Short mmCIF file of C-alpha atoms in Angstrom, two decimals:
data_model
loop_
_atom_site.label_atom_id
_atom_site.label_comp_id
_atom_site.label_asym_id
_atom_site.label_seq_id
_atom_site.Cartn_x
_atom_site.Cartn_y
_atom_site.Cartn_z
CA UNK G 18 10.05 -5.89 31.42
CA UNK G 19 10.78 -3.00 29.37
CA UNK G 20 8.19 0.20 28.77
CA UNK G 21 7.02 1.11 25.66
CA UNK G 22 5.70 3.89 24.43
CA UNK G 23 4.30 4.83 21.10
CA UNK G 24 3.46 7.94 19.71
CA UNK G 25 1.38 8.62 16.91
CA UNK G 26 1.01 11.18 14.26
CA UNK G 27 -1.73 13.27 15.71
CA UNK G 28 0.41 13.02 19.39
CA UNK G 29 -2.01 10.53 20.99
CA UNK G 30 -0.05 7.44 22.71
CA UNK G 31 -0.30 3.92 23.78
CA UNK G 32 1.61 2.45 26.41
CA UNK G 33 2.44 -1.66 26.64
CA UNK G 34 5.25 -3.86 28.07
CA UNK G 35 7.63 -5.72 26.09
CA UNK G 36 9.66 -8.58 27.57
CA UNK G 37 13.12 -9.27 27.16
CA UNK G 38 13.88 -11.24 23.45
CA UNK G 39 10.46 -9.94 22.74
CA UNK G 40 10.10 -7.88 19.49
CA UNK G 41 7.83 -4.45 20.04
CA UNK G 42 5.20 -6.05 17.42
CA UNK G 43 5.00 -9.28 19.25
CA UNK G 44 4.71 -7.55 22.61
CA UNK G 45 1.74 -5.19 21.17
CA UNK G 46 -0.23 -8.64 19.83
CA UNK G 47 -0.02 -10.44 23.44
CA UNK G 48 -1.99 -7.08 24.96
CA UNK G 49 -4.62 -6.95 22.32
CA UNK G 50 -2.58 -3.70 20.47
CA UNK G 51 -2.79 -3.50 17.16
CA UNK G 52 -0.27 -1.33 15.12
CA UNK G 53 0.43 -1.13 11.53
CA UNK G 54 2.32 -4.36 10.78
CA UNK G 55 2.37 -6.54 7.68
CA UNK G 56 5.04 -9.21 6.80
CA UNK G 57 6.47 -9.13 10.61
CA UNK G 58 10.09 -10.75 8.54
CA UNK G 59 11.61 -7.22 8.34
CA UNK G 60 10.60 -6.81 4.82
CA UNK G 61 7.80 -4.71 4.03
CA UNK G 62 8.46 -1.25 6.24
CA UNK G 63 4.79 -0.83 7.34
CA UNK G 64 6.07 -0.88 10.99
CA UNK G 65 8.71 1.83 10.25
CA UNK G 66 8.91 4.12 13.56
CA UNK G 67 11.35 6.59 14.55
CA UNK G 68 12.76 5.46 18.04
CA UNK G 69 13.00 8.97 19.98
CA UNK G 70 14.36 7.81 23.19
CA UNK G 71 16.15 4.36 24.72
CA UNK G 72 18.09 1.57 23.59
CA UNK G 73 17.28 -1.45 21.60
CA UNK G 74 18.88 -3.99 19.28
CA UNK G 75 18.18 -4.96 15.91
CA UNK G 76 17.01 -8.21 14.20
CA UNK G 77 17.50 -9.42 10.38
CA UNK G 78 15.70 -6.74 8.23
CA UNK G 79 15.74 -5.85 4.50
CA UNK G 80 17.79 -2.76 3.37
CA UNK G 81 14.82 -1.97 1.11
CA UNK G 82 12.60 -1.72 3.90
CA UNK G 83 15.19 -0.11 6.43
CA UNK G 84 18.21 1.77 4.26
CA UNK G 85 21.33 2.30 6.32
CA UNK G 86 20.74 6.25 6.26
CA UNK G 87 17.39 5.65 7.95
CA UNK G 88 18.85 3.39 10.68
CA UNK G 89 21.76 5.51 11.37
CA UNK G 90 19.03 9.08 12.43
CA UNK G 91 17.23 5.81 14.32
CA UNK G 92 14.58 4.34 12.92
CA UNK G 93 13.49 1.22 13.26
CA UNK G 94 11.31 -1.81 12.46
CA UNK G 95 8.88 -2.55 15.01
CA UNK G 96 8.90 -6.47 13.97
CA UNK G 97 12.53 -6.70 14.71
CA UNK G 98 13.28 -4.11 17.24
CA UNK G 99 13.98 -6.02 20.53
CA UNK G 100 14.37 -3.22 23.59
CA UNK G 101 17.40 -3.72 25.99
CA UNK G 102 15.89 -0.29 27.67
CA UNK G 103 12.44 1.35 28.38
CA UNK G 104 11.34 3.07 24.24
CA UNK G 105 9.55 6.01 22.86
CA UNK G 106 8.90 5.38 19.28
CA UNK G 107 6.98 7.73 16.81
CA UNK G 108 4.70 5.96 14.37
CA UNK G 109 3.81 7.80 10.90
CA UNK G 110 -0.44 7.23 11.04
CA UNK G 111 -2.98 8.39 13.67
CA UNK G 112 -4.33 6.81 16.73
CA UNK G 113 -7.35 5.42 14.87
CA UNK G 114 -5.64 3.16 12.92
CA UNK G 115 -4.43 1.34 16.02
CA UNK G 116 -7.29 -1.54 17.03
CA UNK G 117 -7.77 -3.19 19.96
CA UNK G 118 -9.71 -6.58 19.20
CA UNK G 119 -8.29 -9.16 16.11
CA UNK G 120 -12.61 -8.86 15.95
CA UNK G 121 -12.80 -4.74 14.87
CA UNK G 122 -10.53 -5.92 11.57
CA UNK G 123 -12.13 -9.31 10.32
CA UNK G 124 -15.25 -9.78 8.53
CA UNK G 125 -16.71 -12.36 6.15
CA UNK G 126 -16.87 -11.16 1.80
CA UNK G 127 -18.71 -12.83 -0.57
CA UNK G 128 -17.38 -13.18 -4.09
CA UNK G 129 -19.98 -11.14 -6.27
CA UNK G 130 -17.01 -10.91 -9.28
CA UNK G 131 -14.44 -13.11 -10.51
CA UNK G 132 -13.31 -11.64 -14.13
CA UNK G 133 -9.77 -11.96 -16.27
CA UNK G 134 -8.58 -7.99 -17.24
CA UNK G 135 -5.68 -9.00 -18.40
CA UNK G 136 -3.19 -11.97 -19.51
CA UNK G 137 -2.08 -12.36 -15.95
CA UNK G 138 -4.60 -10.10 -13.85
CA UNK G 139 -7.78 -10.88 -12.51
CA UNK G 140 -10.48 -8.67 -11.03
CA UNK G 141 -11.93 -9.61 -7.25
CA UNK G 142 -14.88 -7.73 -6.02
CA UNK G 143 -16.18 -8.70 -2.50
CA UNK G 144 -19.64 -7.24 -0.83
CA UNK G 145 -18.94 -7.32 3.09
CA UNK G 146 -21.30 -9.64 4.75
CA UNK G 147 -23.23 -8.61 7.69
CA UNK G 148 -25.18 -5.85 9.30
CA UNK G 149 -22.18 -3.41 9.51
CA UNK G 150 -22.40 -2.83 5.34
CA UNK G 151 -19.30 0.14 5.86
CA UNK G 152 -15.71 -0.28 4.26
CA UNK G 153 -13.84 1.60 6.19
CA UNK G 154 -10.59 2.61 4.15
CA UNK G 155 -7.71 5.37 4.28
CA UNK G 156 -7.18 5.07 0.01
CA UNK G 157 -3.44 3.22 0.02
CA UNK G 158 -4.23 0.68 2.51
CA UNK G 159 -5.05 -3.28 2.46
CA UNK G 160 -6.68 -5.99 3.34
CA UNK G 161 -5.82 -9.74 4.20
CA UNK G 162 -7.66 -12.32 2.34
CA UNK G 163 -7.94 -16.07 3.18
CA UNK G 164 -8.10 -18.67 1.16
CA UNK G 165 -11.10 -20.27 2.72
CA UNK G 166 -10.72 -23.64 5.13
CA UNK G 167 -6.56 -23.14 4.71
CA UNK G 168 -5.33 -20.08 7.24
CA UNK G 169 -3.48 -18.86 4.29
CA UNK G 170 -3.64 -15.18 3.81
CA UNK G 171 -2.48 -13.13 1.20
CA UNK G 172 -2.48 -9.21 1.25
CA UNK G 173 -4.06 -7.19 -1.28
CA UNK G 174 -5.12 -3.49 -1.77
CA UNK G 175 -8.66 -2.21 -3.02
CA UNK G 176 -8.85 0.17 -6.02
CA UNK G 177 -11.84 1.64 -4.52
CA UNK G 178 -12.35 4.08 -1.93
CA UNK G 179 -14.19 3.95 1.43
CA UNK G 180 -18.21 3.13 1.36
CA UNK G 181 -21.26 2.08 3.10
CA UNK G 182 -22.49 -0.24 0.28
CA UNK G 183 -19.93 -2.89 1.65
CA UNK G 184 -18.11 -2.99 -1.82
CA UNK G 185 -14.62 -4.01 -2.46
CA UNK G 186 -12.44 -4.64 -5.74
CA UNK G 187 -9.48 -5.64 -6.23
CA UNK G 188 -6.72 -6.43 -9.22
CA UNK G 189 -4.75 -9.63 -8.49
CA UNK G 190 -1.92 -10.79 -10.65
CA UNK G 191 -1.80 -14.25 -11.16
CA UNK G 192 1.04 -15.77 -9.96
CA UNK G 193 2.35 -19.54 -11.14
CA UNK G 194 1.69 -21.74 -8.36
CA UNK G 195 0.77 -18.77 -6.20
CA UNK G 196 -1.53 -20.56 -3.72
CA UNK G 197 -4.23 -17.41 -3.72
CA UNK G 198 -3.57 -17.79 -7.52
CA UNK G 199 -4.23 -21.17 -7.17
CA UNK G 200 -7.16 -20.54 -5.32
CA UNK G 201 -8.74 -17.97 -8.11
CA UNK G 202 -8.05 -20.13 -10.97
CA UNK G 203 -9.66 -23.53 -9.67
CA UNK G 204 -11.68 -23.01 -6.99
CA UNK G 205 -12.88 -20.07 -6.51
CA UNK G 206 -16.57 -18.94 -7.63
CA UNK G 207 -19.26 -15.86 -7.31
CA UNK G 208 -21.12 -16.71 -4.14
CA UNK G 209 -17.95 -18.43 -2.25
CA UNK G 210 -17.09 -16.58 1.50
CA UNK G 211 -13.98 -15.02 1.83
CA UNK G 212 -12.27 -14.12 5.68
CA UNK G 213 -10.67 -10.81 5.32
CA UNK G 214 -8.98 -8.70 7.69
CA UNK G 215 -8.40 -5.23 7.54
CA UNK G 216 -7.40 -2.18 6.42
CA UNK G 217 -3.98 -2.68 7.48
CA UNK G 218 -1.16 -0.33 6.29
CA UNK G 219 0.16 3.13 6.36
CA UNK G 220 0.71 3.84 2.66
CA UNK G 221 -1.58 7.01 1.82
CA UNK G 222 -2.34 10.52 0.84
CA UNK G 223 -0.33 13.57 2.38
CA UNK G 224 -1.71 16.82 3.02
CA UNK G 225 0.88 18.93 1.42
CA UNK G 226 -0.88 21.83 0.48
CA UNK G 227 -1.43 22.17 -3.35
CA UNK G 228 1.99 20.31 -4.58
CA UNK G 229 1.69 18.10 -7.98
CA UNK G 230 0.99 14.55 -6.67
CA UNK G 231 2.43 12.06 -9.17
CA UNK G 232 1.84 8.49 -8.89
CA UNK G 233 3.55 5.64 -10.30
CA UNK G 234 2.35 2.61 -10.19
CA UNK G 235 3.92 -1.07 -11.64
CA UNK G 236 1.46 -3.52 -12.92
CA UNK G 237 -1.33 -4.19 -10.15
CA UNK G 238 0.37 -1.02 -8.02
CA UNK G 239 -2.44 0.18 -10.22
CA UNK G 240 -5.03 -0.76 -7.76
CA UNK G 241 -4.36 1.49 -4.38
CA UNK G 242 -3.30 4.45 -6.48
CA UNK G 243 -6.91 4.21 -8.63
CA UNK G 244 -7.97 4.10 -4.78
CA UNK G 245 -6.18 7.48 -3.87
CA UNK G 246 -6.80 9.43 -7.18
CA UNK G 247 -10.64 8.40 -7.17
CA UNK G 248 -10.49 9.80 -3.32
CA UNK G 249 -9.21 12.90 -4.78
CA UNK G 250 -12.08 12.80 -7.00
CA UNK G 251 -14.74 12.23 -4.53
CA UNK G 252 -13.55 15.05 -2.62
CA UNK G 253 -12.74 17.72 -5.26
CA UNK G 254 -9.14 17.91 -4.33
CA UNK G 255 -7.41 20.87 -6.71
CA UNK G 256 -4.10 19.60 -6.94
CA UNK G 257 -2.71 18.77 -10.38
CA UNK G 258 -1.73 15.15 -10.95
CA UNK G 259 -0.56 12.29 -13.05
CA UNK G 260 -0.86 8.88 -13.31
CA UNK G 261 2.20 7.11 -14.61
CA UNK G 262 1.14 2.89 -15.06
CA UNK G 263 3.76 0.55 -16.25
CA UNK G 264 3.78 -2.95 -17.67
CA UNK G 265 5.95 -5.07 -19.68
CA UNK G 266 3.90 -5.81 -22.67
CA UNK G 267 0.31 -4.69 -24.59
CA UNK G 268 -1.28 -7.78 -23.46
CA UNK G 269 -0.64 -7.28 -19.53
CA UNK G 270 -2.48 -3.59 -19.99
CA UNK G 271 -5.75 -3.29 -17.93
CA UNK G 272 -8.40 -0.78 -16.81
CA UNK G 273 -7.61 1.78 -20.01
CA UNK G 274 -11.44 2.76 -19.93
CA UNK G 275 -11.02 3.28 -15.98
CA UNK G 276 -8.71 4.99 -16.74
CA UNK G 277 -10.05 7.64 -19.03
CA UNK G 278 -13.18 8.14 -17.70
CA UNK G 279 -11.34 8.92 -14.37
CA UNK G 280 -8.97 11.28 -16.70
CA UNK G 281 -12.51 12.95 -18.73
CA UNK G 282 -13.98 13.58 -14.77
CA UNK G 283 -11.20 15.15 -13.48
CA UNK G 284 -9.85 17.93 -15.01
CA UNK G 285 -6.34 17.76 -12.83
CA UNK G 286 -5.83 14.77 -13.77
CA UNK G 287 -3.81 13.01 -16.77
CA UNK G 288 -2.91 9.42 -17.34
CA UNK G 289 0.41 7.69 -19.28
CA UNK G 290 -0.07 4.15 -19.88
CA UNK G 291 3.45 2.96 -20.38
CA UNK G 292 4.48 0.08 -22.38
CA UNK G 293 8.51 -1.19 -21.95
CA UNK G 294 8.55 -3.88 -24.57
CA UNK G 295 5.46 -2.30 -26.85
CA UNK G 296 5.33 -3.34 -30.44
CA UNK G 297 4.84 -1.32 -33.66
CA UNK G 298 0.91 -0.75 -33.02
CA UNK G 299 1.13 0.42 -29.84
CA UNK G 300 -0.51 4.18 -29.04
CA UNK G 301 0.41 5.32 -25.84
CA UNK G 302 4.05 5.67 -24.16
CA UNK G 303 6.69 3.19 -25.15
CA UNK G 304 9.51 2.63 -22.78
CA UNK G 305 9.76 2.05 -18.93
CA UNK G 306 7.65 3.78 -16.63
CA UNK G 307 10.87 5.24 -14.76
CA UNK G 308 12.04 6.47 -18.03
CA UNK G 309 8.96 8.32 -19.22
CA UNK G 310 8.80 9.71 -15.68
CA UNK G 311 12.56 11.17 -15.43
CA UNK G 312 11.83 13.04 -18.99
CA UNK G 313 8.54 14.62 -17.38
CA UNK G 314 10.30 15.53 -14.79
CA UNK G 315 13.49 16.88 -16.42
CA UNK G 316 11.25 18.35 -19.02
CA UNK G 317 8.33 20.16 -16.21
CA UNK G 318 11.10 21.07 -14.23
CA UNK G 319 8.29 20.85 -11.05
CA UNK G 320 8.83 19.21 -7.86
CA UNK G 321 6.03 16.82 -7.42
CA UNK G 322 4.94 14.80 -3.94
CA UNK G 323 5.58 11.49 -5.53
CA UNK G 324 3.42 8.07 -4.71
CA UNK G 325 4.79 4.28 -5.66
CA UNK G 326 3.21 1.24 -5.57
CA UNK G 327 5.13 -1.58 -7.58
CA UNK G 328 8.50 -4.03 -7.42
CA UNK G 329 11.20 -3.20 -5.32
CA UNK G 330 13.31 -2.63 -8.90
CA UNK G 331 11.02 0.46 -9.97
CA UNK G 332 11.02 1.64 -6.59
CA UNK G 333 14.59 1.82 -6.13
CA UNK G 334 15.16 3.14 -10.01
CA UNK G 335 12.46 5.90 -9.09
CA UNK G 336 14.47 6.75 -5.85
CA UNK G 337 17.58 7.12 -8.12
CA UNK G 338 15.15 9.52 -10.91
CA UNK G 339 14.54 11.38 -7.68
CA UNK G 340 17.89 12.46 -6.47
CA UNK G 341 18.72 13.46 -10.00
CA UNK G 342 15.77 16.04 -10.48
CA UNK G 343 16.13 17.11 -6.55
CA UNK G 344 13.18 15.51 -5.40
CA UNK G 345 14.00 15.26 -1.33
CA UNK G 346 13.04 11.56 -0.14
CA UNK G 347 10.35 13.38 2.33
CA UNK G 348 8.51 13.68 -0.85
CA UNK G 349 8.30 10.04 -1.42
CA UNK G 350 5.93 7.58 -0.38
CA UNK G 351 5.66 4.34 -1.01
CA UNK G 352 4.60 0.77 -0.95
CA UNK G 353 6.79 -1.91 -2.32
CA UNK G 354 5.61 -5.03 -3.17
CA UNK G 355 6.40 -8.34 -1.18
CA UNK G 356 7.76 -11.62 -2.93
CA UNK G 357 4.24 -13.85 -2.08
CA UNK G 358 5.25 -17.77 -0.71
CA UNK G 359 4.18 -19.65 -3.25
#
């Protein structure tokens, strides 16, 4: 048996043992530990850690979610990180995101809302069932959602922010054959009990003083950065920012009056609604999100903390918009979005 030990951002730790052939994420599980994991294939990055001390060897990961920069100064993924030595790893989110019962993260969600928003996005708003009416919710994070009877999860982030009215809501795209799509399409009706499990994730606000936050967000990326601009709302953050949502066409635009009225209440705030293949009638910004971002940025000349929330293809293009302006990758956060099993 190997030691671990993991250290989190505000320099609390956990201690647990991890067998040999045993990945750090499995080992956590079998002691009732419960770190910030998602996809456990190597794909996702939500168990990125910085291994400080000892040796370990490396299972099949995605470059997206580990580059080859990243794993050369030694981080790793906890889901595919198998010790060969006792490890001290540094996780990026606090000790209260760690649980310690599979109970303190599930709950039962009724369906109160089930409504199309756009050609290929629905809207999903649960009430949490129970005594216990509180959402609690770092803005950026997720939840797990069952399809009920199967065991089939699917992992989806709120557009709201934390609350003790039990309210959740969420903006699914509909995918073909996608079983949660499936699910919403056929089956699924106001009053029906959803399992849900969370908030899982470390994808989130950074306290960096009062530097521009700019957020980008592809299709229904929308949803976790309305969560973290509304936050900034609720709390009367000062920082200037921008809201930079991209689709392919007119008809897959949603939440334009969200939008604005979050725009009209906060004064910091201004939103480009970005169309790539918009026709002749189209108002707002016409060309890819990336694009309209890199002339901002060229054109502002400022340095912005940047959040993104979309496919891996606009992540990685918005890395590449980065470098060119000078934007260090420190200033980058992120949540890319997983291919779904169908």
């Amino acid at each position: 048996m190997y030691n671990v030990k993991i250290v989190t951002e505000d320099g609390e730790a956990v201690y647990f043992d991890c067998g040999p052939g045993e990945d750090i994420v499995s080992a956590s599980l079998r002691q009732d530990i419960y770190l910030m994991t998602s996809c456990r294939e190597g794909g996702c990055a939500t168990c990125k850690g910085l291994c400080t001390e000892g040796e370990y060897e490396m299972g099949k990961f995605s470059v997206q979610a580990l580059p080859p920069e990243e794993e050369e100064e030694g981080y790793v993924l906890l889901c595919r990180c198998y010790p060969t030595s006792d490890l001290e790893i540094e996780v990026p989110y606090t000790y209260d995101r760690i649980s310690f019962s599979a109970d303190e993260l599930c709950f039962d969600a009724e369906i109160v809302e089930l409504t199309p928003v756009s050609c290929n996005v629905v809207k999903l708003r649960l009430r949490k069932l129970g005594v216990d009416q509180w959402v609690r919710l770092e803005s950026g994070q997720y939840y797990d959602l069952e399809i009920p009877g199967t065991g089939v999860s699917r992992s989806y982030s709120p557009a709201n922010t934390a609350n003790h009215n039990g309210e959740l809501e969420f903006l699914i795209r509909i995918v073909d054959n996608g079983k949660f799509s499936t699910y919403l399409q056929r089956d699924a009706k106001v009053g029906h009990v959803v399992r849900a499990k969370g908030p899982l994730g470390v994808f989130g606000l950074r306290e960096n003083g009062f530097t521009p936050r700019y957020f980008v967000a592809g299709g229904t990326g929308l949803a976790p950065i309305m969560s973290m601009v509304r936050r900034m709302h609720e709390w009367e953050e000062p920082q200037p920012c921008v809201i930079y949502f991209g689709v392919n066409t007119e008809q897959e635009v949603f939440y334009t009056e969200q939008l604005k009225a979050l725009e009209q209440a906060m004064p910091t705030l201004s939103v480009h609604i970005c169309v790539w293949k918009a026709g002749e009638g189209w108002n707002g910004e016409k060309g890819s999100v990336v694009d309209i971002l890199r002339r901002d940025l060229l054109d502002k000349g400022i340095k912005p903390d940047l959040y993104l929330c979309g496919p891996p293809g606009m992540v990685d293009a918005t890395y590449q918009v980065c470098a060119q302006v000078g934007i260090p990758r420190d200033k980058i956060y992120l949540e890319k979005f997983l291919p779904s099993a169908a």
